[in-house]
């Protein structure tokens, strides 16, 4: 049994605070979904949990089974059982997925042969064609191929908790259901805990979450069961914000004024 | 030969006025000429010394090999280095000699001033003959004068900055300009002041074999901004004229300077200009450079990024028609960390014209976090024309991301066919494609200049199409 | 430059035609002016540090007479060369062993030393390329050309397995002059590998490679340079391509103190195509210096260039290339790409991809980049649990992979990949 605990998490970019105190708990086998409008801080949450260098943590904690992750480099968080499936997976030309998972296995002290053995079966299950296994990971992949490849790595590496950042974006209906089915199977067969971040409700039908959280302006403003999704469906983010008496849904960083932007120039 | 005897070709600004000059010494260059210029201008001692010192450097400096190759027939002794056209500067167009006034009207300067400019300087041969600044700018402390007046009236600020960005020994033509400079603009914008409309200078050479050596210094103090526009033209003569300016820009922390040039010299002018800016912390300098005229232009606007997070840009369009060589480019020197730069160059060559992009991006050791991107696209419109690209990248810092890309192409047959199937003739279709090609640059210009630039290119192309 | 005298040149022996060629060059030695970085083609180079007095040619006595079999069996490197149809071992510029599949020999293929070519078969070909693009170092080379490898494939003959040339040079303060001359006659096909190694303090390798690709002929060429840490290499590789000829030429540069390769390709015949690749990796105080020319002199020709390099420690690299499309080269295409990874603070790279385009109906582009390992890629691999050093190794190997994958001689891809990996893994380790 594993548990990811995010409490009072605050983070900033270039001095501008984007997360303003986030609390969440995800346990093995559970599926939590964080929803929110654009600019609410969703992607920031996933990257701060994972330890991306561009963000400065200004408060709170992120614990995995009681161990504080803040301060650990990203790769060590991953080695302890955290996985981030990215919204925009980065292309690494010349480095195929097999090499990535083999290197990841070695770093965990696992025999790379074990994970490499699993790739074939996972590729078949997720309908990833051989040419995508041969090519550098994500290099000139379509959005759908990228997400299938993220899911393949997730399945092969068997983390304890997976953060799925907009895993549904750029996917057609078939790909979405392949990916969601695979994630769901992992929650059942391997007790994977899932923190899925999304803008749209359509992922909810596929993933059947235990809990739904709504993020606005860097804070969780509502949490609940599937009924919260139905409410959102009916009212939209603006309606929900109005119901909750929230004025600011999104955070916009101040932009410098361009003196030559006027038509006179 | 009088200008009127010559086929103007496609060049529409090639008329000349009758010479009725106040002062026009002999051709050629020596210390006496230099001292005379300084004396005539009643300059302070330091400037006279500056000039004489620069002359020595000019004489000592060899012509760079690739400069010499580009202009085998330049004769420094066959040039008038200083011509004073009128007795004094005026601030009312009606006070100019009639013919001169007509010339400026034909060039559209007074009209532009009325419509969308905050100040205008008009230089004719060696001197600024007309100057006017919007009064409210003066109240804000904005100084905009010709350079000679600035030396007299703002000596501290001029002496502190003059020649600091481009020292006289920088290159042979900077040395020449430093020795014989006359006219040009001086601008100082106080901290935090945004000049909300462009300031413009227009440079006209009239006499045959004339040299024009204006000198411009623009200082935008902390957080200030200013946009300066220069245009130029000259009569068509069978012998060559020389234009060799020096332009120094200083953008103090957080300041922003945009410098736009629409160069339309007649096809007998050698245009050899040194332009360089210093961008201090978080300052931005943009050079927007349209090169259409001249026989040979060699000009590489530069930004030295001395303060963290400074940004430099050079956006340029060059058109080379028959007998023309546009050897233009850009230089970015990243001295400070997290500085960024963009160079975007578009060139078009036609009827035997030659365009050259020559550029340098240099990242000094210690300038971490630098990003620079260079893009050059060349369009060659027929088989007589040519295009060269010489981009240098010198990267002494590990943590710098520098990229360069370039393409050379012709007008696509598919594109032409498509447009002609829509009822355009070949010339119109080509012009439309060319306009689309330079659009990334023209869209950054104020509308009036964008229209002017497109119109000039179309005129050039028309004149040339059979 | 007393050691490089006309007298020393005269002692080298060999057939008359070769001796004559040497002495013609030797006559020019006295007036030879060494280049400086003031010349554009030497800008950024280390040539200002070049001191000819530090080197002397290998005396004839040490070289042994032309044709003497000095390495029966070909030695250690030959064993590594893998499947081949011919082998030439060149020691200090002199061929000390050569062998060829007898079936090919029967079809008229020649694989031998220049200094034992008593029939003068090579004479009309030698210098065709290098004489078209001389500099002080090619003159010196011509004056001290002790032998070198000669590969001649007659009209229509296809040589399927590669011909391997091993150049081994050694000696403190010695200069050697390896030469490879490949002549592929009309419609023939051949693959040639030049593998250079050297050791010794202050060693100079002044090499020339000439690739003459006849009409409709196809040549695949690979040079791998693993010089010792105190070797200076100044090499010229030049190819001339006939009508519908094809060349895929690749260079791998890993060794040397200062190692320069001027790689020039002239596409003389309509329909000619060349594909030029390079991988270079410098560490310590190494400097790799490439000057390329894609010279299109005929219509409907096509050239493509992809050079990729990495530098770490205090190493520097220079890539300066020119695509020249002459007025006759209508309907041609030329592409040029140079990418550089700068792995550590203190290393640096210069990149100057030039174009001179004198024809309008052409397609031409170039791109170059210089930058560190991409942070986003590093982060992506970190989210999988891969530590930074391992991530960098993967990214750098991945960076080279598209070139390594296209190297023309498949059997050498694995050992070359291993050699590049060793370079990366040495990082932070002990170096010369």
CSV table of N, CA and C in Angstrom, one decimal, chain B residues 3-79:
chain,number,residue,atom,x,y,z
B,3,UNK,N,22.4,65.4,-64.2
B,3,UNK,CA,21.5,64.2,-63.9
B,3,UNK,C,20.4,64.0,-64.9
B,4,UNK,N,19.9,65.1,-65.5
B,4,UNK,CA,18.8,64.9,-66.4
B,4,UNK,C,19.1,64.2,-67.6
B,5,UNK,N,20.4,64.1,-68.0
B,5,UNK,CA,20.8,63.4,-69.2
B,5,UNK,C,20.8,61.9,-69.0
B,6,UNK,N,20.6,61.4,-67.8
B,6,UNK,CA,20.8,60.0,-67.5
B,6,UNK,C,19.5,59.3,-67.4
B,7,UNK,N,19.5,58.1,-68.0
B,7,UNK,CA,18.3,57.3,-67.9
B,7,UNK,C,18.1,56.9,-66.4
B,8,UNK,N,17.0,57.4,-65.9
B,8,UNK,CA,16.8,57.1,-64.4
B,8,UNK,C,16.4,55.7,-64.1
B,9,UNK,N,16.0,54.9,-65.2
B,9,UNK,CA,15.6,53.5,-65.0
B,9,UNK,C,14.5,53.5,-64.1
B,10,UNK,N,14.5,52.6,-63.1
B,10,UNK,CA,13.3,52.4,-62.2
B,10,UNK,C,13.5,53.3,-61.0
B,11,UNK,N,14.6,54.0,-60.9
B,11,UNK,CA,14.8,54.8,-59.7
B,11,UNK,C,14.0,56.1,-59.9
B,12,UNK,N,13.1,56.4,-59.0
B,12,UNK,CA,12.2,57.5,-59.2
B,12,UNK,C,12.6,58.8,-58.4
B,13,UNK,N,13.7,58.7,-57.7
B,13,UNK,CA,14.1,59.9,-56.9
B,13,UNK,C,15.4,60.5,-57.3
B,14,UNK,N,15.7,60.3,-58.6
B,14,UNK,CA,17.0,60.6,-59.1
B,14,UNK,C,17.2,62.0,-59.7
B,15,UNK,N,16.2,62.9,-59.5
B,15,UNK,CA,16.4,64.3,-60.0
B,15,UNK,C,17.5,65.0,-59.2
B,16,UNK,N,18.0,66.1,-59.7
B,16,UNK,CA,18.9,66.9,-58.9
B,16,UNK,C,18.5,68.4,-58.9
B,17,UNK,N,19.0,69.1,-57.9
B,17,UNK,CA,18.7,70.5,-57.8
B,17,UNK,C,19.9,71.3,-58.3
B,18,UNK,N,19.7,72.5,-58.7
B,18,UNK,CA,20.8,73.4,-59.0
B,18,UNK,C,21.7,73.7,-57.8
B,19,UNK,N,23.0,73.7,-57.9
B,19,UNK,CA,23.8,73.9,-56.8
B,19,UNK,C,24.0,75.4,-56.5
B,20,UNK,N,23.5,75.8,-55.3
B,20,UNK,CA,23.8,77.2,-54.9
B,20,UNK,C,24.3,77.2,-53.5
B,21,UNK,N,25.5,76.7,-53.3
B,21,UNK,CA,26.0,76.3,-52.0
B,21,UNK,C,26.7,77.4,-51.4
B,22,UNK,N,26.7,77.5,-50.0
B,22,UNK,CA,27.4,78.4,-49.3
B,22,UNK,C,28.9,78.1,-49.2
B,23,UNK,N,29.2,76.8,-49.2
B,23,UNK,CA,30.6,76.4,-49.0
B,23,UNK,C,30.8,75.1,-49.6
B,24,UNK,N,31.7,75.0,-50.6
B,24,UNK,CA,32.0,73.7,-51.2
B,24,UNK,C,33.5,73.7,-51.6
B,25,UNK,N,34.3,73.1,-50.6
B,25,UNK,CA,35.8,73.1,-50.9
B,25,UNK,C,36.1,72.1,-51.9
B,26,UNK,N,37.4,72.0,-52.2
B,26,UNK,CA,37.9,71.1,-53.2
B,26,UNK,C,37.7,69.7,-52.8
B,27,UNK,N,37.8,68.8,-53.9
B,27,UNK,CA,37.7,67.4,-53.6
B,27,UNK,C,38.9,66.9,-52.8
B,28,UNK,N,38.8,65.7,-52.2
B,28,UNK,CA,40.0,65.1,-51.6
B,28,UNK,C,40.0,65.3,-50.1
B,29,UNK,N,40.9,64.6,-49.5
B,29,UNK,CA,41.0,64.5,-48.0
B,29,UNK,C,42.4,64.7,-47.5
B,30,UNK,N,42.6,65.6,-46.6
B,30,UNK,CA,43.8,65.8,-45.9
B,30,UNK,C,43.5,66.5,-44.6
B,31,UNK,N,44.6,66.7,-43.8
B,31,UNK,CA,44.4,67.3,-42.4
B,31,UNK,C,43.8,68.7,-42.5
B,32,UNK,N,44.1,69.4,-43.6
B,32,UNK,CA,43.6,70.8,-43.7
B,32,UNK,C,42.1,70.7,-43.9
B,33,UNK,N,41.6,69.8,-44.7
B,33,UNK,CA,40.2,69.7,-44.9
B,33,UNK,C,39.5,69.4,-43.6
B,34,UNK,N,40.1,68.5,-42.8
B,34,UNK,CA,39.5,68.0,-41.6
B,34,UNK,C,39.5,69.2,-40.6
B,35,UNK,N,40.6,69.9,-40.5
B,35,UNK,CA,40.6,71.1,-39.6
B,35,UNK,C,39.7,72.2,-40.0
B,36,UNK,N,39.5,72.4,-41.3
B,36,UNK,CA,38.6,73.4,-41.9
B,36,UNK,C,37.2,73.1,-41.5
B,37,UNK,N,36.8,71.8,-41.6
B,37,UNK,CA,35.4,71.4,-41.2
B,37,UNK,C,35.2,71.8,-39.7
B,38,UNK,N,36.1,71.4,-38.9
B,38,UNK,CA,36.0,71.6,-37.5
B,38,UNK,C,36.0,73.1,-37.2
B,39,UNK,N,36.8,73.9,-37.9
B,39,UNK,CA,36.8,75.3,-37.7
B,39,UNK,C,35.5,76.0,-38.2
B,40,UNK,N,35.0,75.5,-39.3
B,40,UNK,CA,33.8,76.1,-39.9
B,40,UNK,C,32.6,75.9,-38.9
B,41,UNK,N,32.7,74.7,-38.2
B,41,UNK,CA,31.6,74.4,-37.2
B,41,UNK,C,31.9,75.0,-35.8
B,42,UNK,N,33.0,75.8,-35.7
B,42,UNK,CA,33.3,76.3,-34.4
B,42,UNK,C,33.3,75.3,-33.3
B,43,UNK,N,34.0,74.2,-33.6
B,43,UNK,CA,33.9,73.1,-32.6
B,43,UNK,C,34.9,73.3,-31.4
B,44,UNK,N,34.6,72.6,-30.3
B,44,UNK,CA,35.6,72.6,-29.2
B,44,UNK,C,36.8,71.9,-29.6
B,45,UNK,N,37.8,72.2,-28.8
B,45,UNK,CA,39.2,71.6,-29.1
B,45,UNK,C,39.1,70.0,-29.1
B,46,UNK,N,38.4,69.4,-28.2
B,46,UNK,CA,38.4,68.0,-28.1
B,46,UNK,C,37.9,67.3,-29.4
B,47,UNK,N,36.9,68.0,-30.0
B,47,UNK,CA,36.4,67.4,-31.2
B,47,UNK,C,37.3,67.5,-32.4
B,48,UNK,N,38.0,68.7,-32.4
B,48,UNK,CA,39.1,68.8,-33.5
B,48,UNK,C,40.1,67.7,-33.3
B,49,UNK,N,40.5,67.5,-32.1
B,49,UNK,CA,41.5,66.5,-31.9
B,49,UNK,C,41.0,65.1,-32.3
B,50,UNK,N,39.8,64.8,-31.9
B,50,UNK,CA,39.1,63.6,-32.2
B,50,UNK,C,39.2,63.3,-33.7
B,51,UNK,N,38.9,64.4,-34.5
B,51,UNK,CA,38.8,64.3,-36.0
B,51,UNK,C,40.2,64.0,-36.5
B,52,UNK,N,41.2,64.8,-36.1
B,52,UNK,CA,42.6,64.7,-36.6
B,52,UNK,C,43.1,63.3,-36.3
B,53,UNK,N,42.9,62.8,-35.1
B,53,UNK,CA,43.3,61.5,-34.6
B,53,UNK,C,42.7,60.4,-35.5
B,54,UNK,N,41.4,60.6,-35.8
B,54,UNK,CA,40.7,59.6,-36.6
B,54,UNK,C,41.2,59.6,-38.0
B,55,UNK,N,41.6,60.7,-38.6
B,55,UNK,CA,42.1,60.8,-39.9
B,55,UNK,C,43.4,59.9,-40.0
B,56,UNK,N,44.3,60.1,-39.0
B,56,UNK,CA,45.5,59.2,-39.0
B,56,UNK,C,45.1,57.8,-39.0
B,57,UNK,N,44.1,57.4,-38.3
B,57,UNK,CA,43.7,56.0,-38.3
B,57,UNK,C,43.1,55.6,-39.6
B,58,UNK,N,42.4,56.5,-40.2
B,58,UNK,CA,41.8,56.1,-41.6
B,58,UNK,C,43.0,55.9,-42.5
B,59,UNK,N,44.0,56.8,-42.5
B,59,UNK,CA,45.1,56.6,-43.4
B,59,UNK,C,45.9,55.4,-43.2
B,60,UNK,N,46.0,55.0,-41.9
B,60,UNK,CA,46.9,53.8,-41.5
B,60,UNK,C,46.2,52.5,-41.8
B,61,UNK,N,44.9,52.5,-41.6
B,61,UNK,CA,44.1,51.3,-41.7
B,61,UNK,C,44.0,50.7,-43.1
B,62,UNK,N,44.4,49.5,-43.3
B,62,UNK,CA,44.3,49.0,-44.7
B,62,UNK,C,42.8,48.6,-45.0
B,63,UNK,N,42.5,48.6,-46.2
B,63,UNK,CA,41.1,48.1,-46.6
B,63,UNK,C,41.1,46.6,-46.3
B,64,UNK,N,40.0,46.2,-45.7
B,64,UNK,CA,39.9,44.8,-45.5
B,64,UNK,C,39.7,44.1,-46.9
B,65,UNK,N,40.3,42.9,-47.0
B,65,UNK,CA,40.4,42.3,-48.3
B,65,UNK,C,39.0,42.2,-48.9
B,66,UNK,N,38.0,41.8,-48.2
B,66,UNK,CA,36.7,41.6,-48.8
B,66,UNK,C,35.9,42.9,-49.0
B,67,UNK,N,36.4,43.9,-48.3
B,67,UNK,CA,35.9,45.3,-48.7
B,67,UNK,C,36.4,45.7,-50.1
B,68,UNK,N,37.7,45.5,-50.2
B,68,UNK,CA,38.4,45.9,-51.4
B,68,UNK,C,37.8,45.2,-52.6
B,69,UNK,N,37.6,43.9,-52.4
B,69,UNK,CA,37.0,43.1,-53.5
B,69,UNK,C,35.7,43.6,-53.9
B,70,UNK,N,34.9,44.1,-53.0
B,70,UNK,CA,33.5,44.6,-53.3
B,70,UNK,C,33.6,46.0,-54.0
B,71,UNK,N,34.6,46.7,-53.8
B,71,UNK,CA,34.6,48.1,-54.4
B,71,UNK,C,36.0,48.4,-55.0
B,72,UNK,N,36.3,47.7,-56.1
B,72,UNK,CA,37.7,47.9,-56.7
B,72,UNK,C,37.9,49.3,-57.2
B,73,UNK,N,36.8,50.1,-57.5
B,73,UNK,CA,37.1,51.4,-58.2
B,73,UNK,C,36.8,52.6,-57.3
B,74,UNK,N,36.7,52.4,-56.0
B,74,UNK,CA,36.5,53.6,-55.2
B,74,UNK,C,37.7,54.5,-55.1
B,75,UNK,N,37.5,55.8,-55.3
B,75,UNK,CA,38.6,56.7,-55.3
B,75,UNK,C,38.4,57.8,-54.2
B,76,UNK,N,39.1,57.7,-53.1
B,76,UNK,CA,38.9,58.6,-52.0
B,76,UNK,C,39.3,60.1,-52.3
B,77,UNK,N,40.1,60.3,-53.4
B,77,UNK,CA,40.5,61.6,-53.7
B,77,UNK,C,39.5,62.3,-54.6
B,78,UNK,N,38.5,61.6,-55.1
B,78,UNK,CA,37.5,62.1,-56.1
B,78,UNK,C,36.2,62.4,-55.4
B,79,UNK,N,36.2,62.8,-54.1
B,79,UNK,CA,35.0,63.0,-53.4
B,79,UNK,C,35.1,64.4,-52.6
